[in-house]
mmCIF file of C-alpha atoms in Angstrom:
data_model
loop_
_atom_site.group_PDB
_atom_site.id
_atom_site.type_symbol
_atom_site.label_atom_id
_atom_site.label_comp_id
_atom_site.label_asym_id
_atom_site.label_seq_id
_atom_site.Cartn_x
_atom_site.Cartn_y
_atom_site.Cartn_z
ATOM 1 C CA UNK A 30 -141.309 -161.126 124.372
ATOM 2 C CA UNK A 31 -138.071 -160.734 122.388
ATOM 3 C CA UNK A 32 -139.834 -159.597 119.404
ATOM 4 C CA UNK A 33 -141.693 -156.732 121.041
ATOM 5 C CA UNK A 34 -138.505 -155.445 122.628
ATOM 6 C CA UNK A 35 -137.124 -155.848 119.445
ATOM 7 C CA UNK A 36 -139.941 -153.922 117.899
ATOM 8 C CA UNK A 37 -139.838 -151.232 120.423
ATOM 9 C CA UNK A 38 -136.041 -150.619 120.017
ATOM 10 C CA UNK A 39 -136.283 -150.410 116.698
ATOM 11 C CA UNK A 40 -139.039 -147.432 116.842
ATOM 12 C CA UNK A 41 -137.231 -145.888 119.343
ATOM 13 C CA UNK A 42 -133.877 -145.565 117.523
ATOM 14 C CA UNK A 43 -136.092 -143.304 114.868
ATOM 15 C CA UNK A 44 -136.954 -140.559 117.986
ATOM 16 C CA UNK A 45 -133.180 -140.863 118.763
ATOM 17 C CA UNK A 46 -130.768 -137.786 117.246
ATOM 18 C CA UNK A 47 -126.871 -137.149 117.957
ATOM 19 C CA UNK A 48 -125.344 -134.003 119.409
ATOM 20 C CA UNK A 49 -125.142 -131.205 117.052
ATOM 21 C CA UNK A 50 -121.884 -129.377 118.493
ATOM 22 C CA UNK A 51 -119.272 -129.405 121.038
ATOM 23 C CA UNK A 52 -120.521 -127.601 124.657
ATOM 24 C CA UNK A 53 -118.138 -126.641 126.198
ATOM 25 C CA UNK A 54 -118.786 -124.737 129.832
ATOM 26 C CA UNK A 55 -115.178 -126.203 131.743
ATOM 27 C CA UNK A 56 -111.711 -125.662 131.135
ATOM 28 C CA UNK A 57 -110.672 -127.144 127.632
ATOM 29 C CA UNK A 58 -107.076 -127.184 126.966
ATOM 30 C CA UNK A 59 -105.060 -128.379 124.172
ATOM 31 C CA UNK A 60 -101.427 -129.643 125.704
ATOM 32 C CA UNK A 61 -98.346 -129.644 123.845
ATOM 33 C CA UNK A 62 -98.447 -131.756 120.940
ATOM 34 C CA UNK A 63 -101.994 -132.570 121.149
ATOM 35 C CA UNK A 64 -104.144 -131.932 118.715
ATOM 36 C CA UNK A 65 -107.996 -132.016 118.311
ATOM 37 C CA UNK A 66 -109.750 -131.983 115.385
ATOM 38 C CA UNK A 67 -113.701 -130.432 115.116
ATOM 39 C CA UNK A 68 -115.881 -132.134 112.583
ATOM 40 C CA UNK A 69 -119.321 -130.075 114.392
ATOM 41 C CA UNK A 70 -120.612 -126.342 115.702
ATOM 42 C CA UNK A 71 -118.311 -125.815 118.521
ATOM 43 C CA UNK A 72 -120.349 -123.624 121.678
ATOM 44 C CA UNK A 73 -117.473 -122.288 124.113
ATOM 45 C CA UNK A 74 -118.842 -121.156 127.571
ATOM 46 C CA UNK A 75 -115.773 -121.619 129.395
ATOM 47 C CA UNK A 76 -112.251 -121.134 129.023
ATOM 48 C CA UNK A 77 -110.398 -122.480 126.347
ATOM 49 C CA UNK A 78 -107.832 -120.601 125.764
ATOM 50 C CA UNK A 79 -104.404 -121.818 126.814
ATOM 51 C CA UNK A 80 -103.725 -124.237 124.112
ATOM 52 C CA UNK A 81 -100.293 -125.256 122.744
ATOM 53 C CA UNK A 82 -101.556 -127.417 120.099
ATOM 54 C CA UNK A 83 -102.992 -128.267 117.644
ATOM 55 C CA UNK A 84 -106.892 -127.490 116.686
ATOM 56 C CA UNK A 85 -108.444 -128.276 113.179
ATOM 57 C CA UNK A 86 -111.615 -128.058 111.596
ATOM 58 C CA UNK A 87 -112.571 -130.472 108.854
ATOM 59 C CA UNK A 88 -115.479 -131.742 106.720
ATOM 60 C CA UNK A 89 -118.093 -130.770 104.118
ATOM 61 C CA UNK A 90 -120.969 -129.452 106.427
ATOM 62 C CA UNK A 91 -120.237 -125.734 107.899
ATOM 63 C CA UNK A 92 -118.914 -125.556 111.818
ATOM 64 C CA UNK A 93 -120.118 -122.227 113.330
ATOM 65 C CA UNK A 94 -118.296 -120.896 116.502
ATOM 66 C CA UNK A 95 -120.041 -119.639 118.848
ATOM 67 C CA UNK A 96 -120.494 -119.165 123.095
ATOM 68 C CA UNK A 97 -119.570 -116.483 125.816
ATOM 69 C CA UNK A 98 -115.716 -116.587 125.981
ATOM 70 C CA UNK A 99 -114.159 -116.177 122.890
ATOM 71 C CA UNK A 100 -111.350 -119.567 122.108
ATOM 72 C CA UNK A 101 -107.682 -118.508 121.731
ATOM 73 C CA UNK A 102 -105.844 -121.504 120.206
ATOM 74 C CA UNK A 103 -102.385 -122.335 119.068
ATOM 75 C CA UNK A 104 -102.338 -123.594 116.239
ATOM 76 C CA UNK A 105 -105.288 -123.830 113.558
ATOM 77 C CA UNK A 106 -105.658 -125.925 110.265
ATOM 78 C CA UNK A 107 -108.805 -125.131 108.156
ATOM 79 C CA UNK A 108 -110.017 -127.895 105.772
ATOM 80 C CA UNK A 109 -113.746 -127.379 104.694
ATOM 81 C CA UNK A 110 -114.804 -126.088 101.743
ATOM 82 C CA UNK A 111 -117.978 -124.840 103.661
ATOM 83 C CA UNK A 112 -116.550 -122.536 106.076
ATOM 84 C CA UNK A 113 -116.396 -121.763 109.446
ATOM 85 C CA UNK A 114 -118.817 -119.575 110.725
ATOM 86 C CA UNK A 115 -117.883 -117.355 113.737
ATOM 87 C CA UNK A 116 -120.448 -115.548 115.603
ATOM 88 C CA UNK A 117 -117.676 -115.401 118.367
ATOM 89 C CA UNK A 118 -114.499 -114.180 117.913
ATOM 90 C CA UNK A 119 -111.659 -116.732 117.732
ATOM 91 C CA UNK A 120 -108.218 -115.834 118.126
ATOM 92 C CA UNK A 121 -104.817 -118.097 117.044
ATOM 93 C CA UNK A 122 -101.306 -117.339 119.125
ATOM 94 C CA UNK A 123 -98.287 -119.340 116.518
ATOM 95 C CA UNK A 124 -100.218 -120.924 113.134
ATOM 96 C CA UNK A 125 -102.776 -120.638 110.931
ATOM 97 C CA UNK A 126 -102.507 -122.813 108.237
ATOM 98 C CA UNK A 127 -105.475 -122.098 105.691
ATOM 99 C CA UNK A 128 -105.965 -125.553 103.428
ATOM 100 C CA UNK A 129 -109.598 -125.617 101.975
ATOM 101 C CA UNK A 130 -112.728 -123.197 103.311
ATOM 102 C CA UNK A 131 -112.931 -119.607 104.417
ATOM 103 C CA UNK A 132 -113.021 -118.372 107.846
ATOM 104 C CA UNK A 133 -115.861 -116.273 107.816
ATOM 105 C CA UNK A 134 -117.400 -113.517 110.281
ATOM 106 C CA UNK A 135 -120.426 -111.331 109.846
ATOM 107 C CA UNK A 136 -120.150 -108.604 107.954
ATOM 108 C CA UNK A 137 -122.701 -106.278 110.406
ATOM 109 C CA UNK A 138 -120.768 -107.009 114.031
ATOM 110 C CA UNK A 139 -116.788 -105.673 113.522
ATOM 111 C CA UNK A 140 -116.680 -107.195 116.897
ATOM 112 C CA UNK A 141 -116.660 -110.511 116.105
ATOM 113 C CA UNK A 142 -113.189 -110.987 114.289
ATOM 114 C CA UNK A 143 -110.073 -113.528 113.726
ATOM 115 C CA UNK A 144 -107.358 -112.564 115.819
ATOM 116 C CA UNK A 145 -103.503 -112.852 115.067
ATOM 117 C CA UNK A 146 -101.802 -112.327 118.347
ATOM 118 C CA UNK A 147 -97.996 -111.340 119.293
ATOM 119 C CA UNK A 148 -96.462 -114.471 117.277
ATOM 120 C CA UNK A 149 -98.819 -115.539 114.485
ATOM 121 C CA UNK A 150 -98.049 -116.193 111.079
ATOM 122 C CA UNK A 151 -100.101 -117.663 108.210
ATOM 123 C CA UNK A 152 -99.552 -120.071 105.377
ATOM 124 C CA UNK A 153 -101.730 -121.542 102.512
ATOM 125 C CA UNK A 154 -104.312 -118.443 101.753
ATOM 126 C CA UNK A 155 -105.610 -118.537 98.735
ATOM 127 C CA UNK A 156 -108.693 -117.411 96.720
ATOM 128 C CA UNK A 157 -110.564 -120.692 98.591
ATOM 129 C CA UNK A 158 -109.201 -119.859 102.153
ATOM 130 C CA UNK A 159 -108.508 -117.076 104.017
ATOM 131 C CA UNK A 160 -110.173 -114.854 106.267
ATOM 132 C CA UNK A 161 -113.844 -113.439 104.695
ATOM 133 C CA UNK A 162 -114.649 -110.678 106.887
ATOM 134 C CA UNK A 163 -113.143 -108.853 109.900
ATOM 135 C CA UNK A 164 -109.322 -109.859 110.950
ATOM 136 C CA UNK A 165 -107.697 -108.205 113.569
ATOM 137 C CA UNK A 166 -104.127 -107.886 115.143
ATOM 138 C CA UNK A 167 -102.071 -107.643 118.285
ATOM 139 C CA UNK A 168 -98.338 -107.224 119.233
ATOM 140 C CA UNK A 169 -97.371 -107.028 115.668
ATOM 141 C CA UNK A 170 -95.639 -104.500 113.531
ATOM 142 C CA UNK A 171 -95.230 -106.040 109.815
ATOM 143 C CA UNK A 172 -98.233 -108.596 108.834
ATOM 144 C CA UNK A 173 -99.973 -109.179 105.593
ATOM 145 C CA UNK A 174 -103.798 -110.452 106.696
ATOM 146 C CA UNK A 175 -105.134 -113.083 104.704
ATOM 147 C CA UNK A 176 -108.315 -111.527 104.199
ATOM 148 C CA UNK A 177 -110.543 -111.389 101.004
ATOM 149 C CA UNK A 178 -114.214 -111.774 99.202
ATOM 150 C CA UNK A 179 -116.080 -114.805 98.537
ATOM 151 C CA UNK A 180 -114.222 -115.719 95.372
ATOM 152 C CA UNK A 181 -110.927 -113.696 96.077
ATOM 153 C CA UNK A 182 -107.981 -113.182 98.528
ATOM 154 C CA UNK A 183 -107.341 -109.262 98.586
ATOM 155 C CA UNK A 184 -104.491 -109.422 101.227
ATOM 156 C CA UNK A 185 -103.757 -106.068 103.552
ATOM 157 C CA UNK A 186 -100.256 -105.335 104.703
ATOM 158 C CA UNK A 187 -99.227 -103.071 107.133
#
């Protein structure tokens, strides 16, 4: 008897798979001095965006961004070399601190963009991170976006 369940676990576990991405359809909210770190595809369906920490996204695989409300976070620390992938836009209110990968949006939809609101700044861009595609910015006069090609940061001031 102990060997079949044995058996039939072990054939089960093969049928078995992990979640793919963070679903998120509540309030998520980031308190002060938190900080939350994304290591998958991140699907946003509800609100998420009164955050006062911080939010990073690490690893080798890309994380795509995605979902009917777009995230507004604090503060953001990029750290794979494979991107991240927004198909929704994603908007940052203090940091962005750009470490390893590209923050990348689709070249055919200006409406999906990284947003810089009243107070952000940026630190680290480089020719291997920054922002590949559309950037866009509110409540500011003087800002240089970190934006560039695949192999090059071409920053814009205004």
């Amino acid at each position: 008897m102990g060997k079949k369940i044995l058996f039939i676990s072990l054939l089960t576990m093969g049928f078995t798979y992990s979640q793919t991405a963070l679903y998120n359809s509540g309030n998520l909210r980031i308190h002060q001095e938190g900080q939350l770190g994304f290591h998958t595809d991140l699907v946003n369906d509800g609100p998420f965006d009164e955050n006062v920490g911080l939010t990073g996204f690490y690893g080798t695989e890309p994380i795509t961004i995605s979902g009917a409300l777009n995230p507004v976070l604090y503060d953001v620390e990029v750290v794979n070399d494979s991107g991240i992938w927004l198909e929704t836009s994603l908007g940052v209110d203090n940091n962005t601190n750009f470490i390893a990968g590209d923050i990348i949006t689709p070249r055919n939809n200006p409406a999906v963009h990284y947003s810089f609101f009243q107070n952000a700044l940026t630190i680290g861009e480089n020719n291997g991170s920054k922002v590949e595609g559309y950037a866009m910015l509110s409540g500011q006069g003087d800002f240089s976006f970190p934006v560039g090609d695949q192999a090059q940061l071409r920053p814009l001031a205004i």
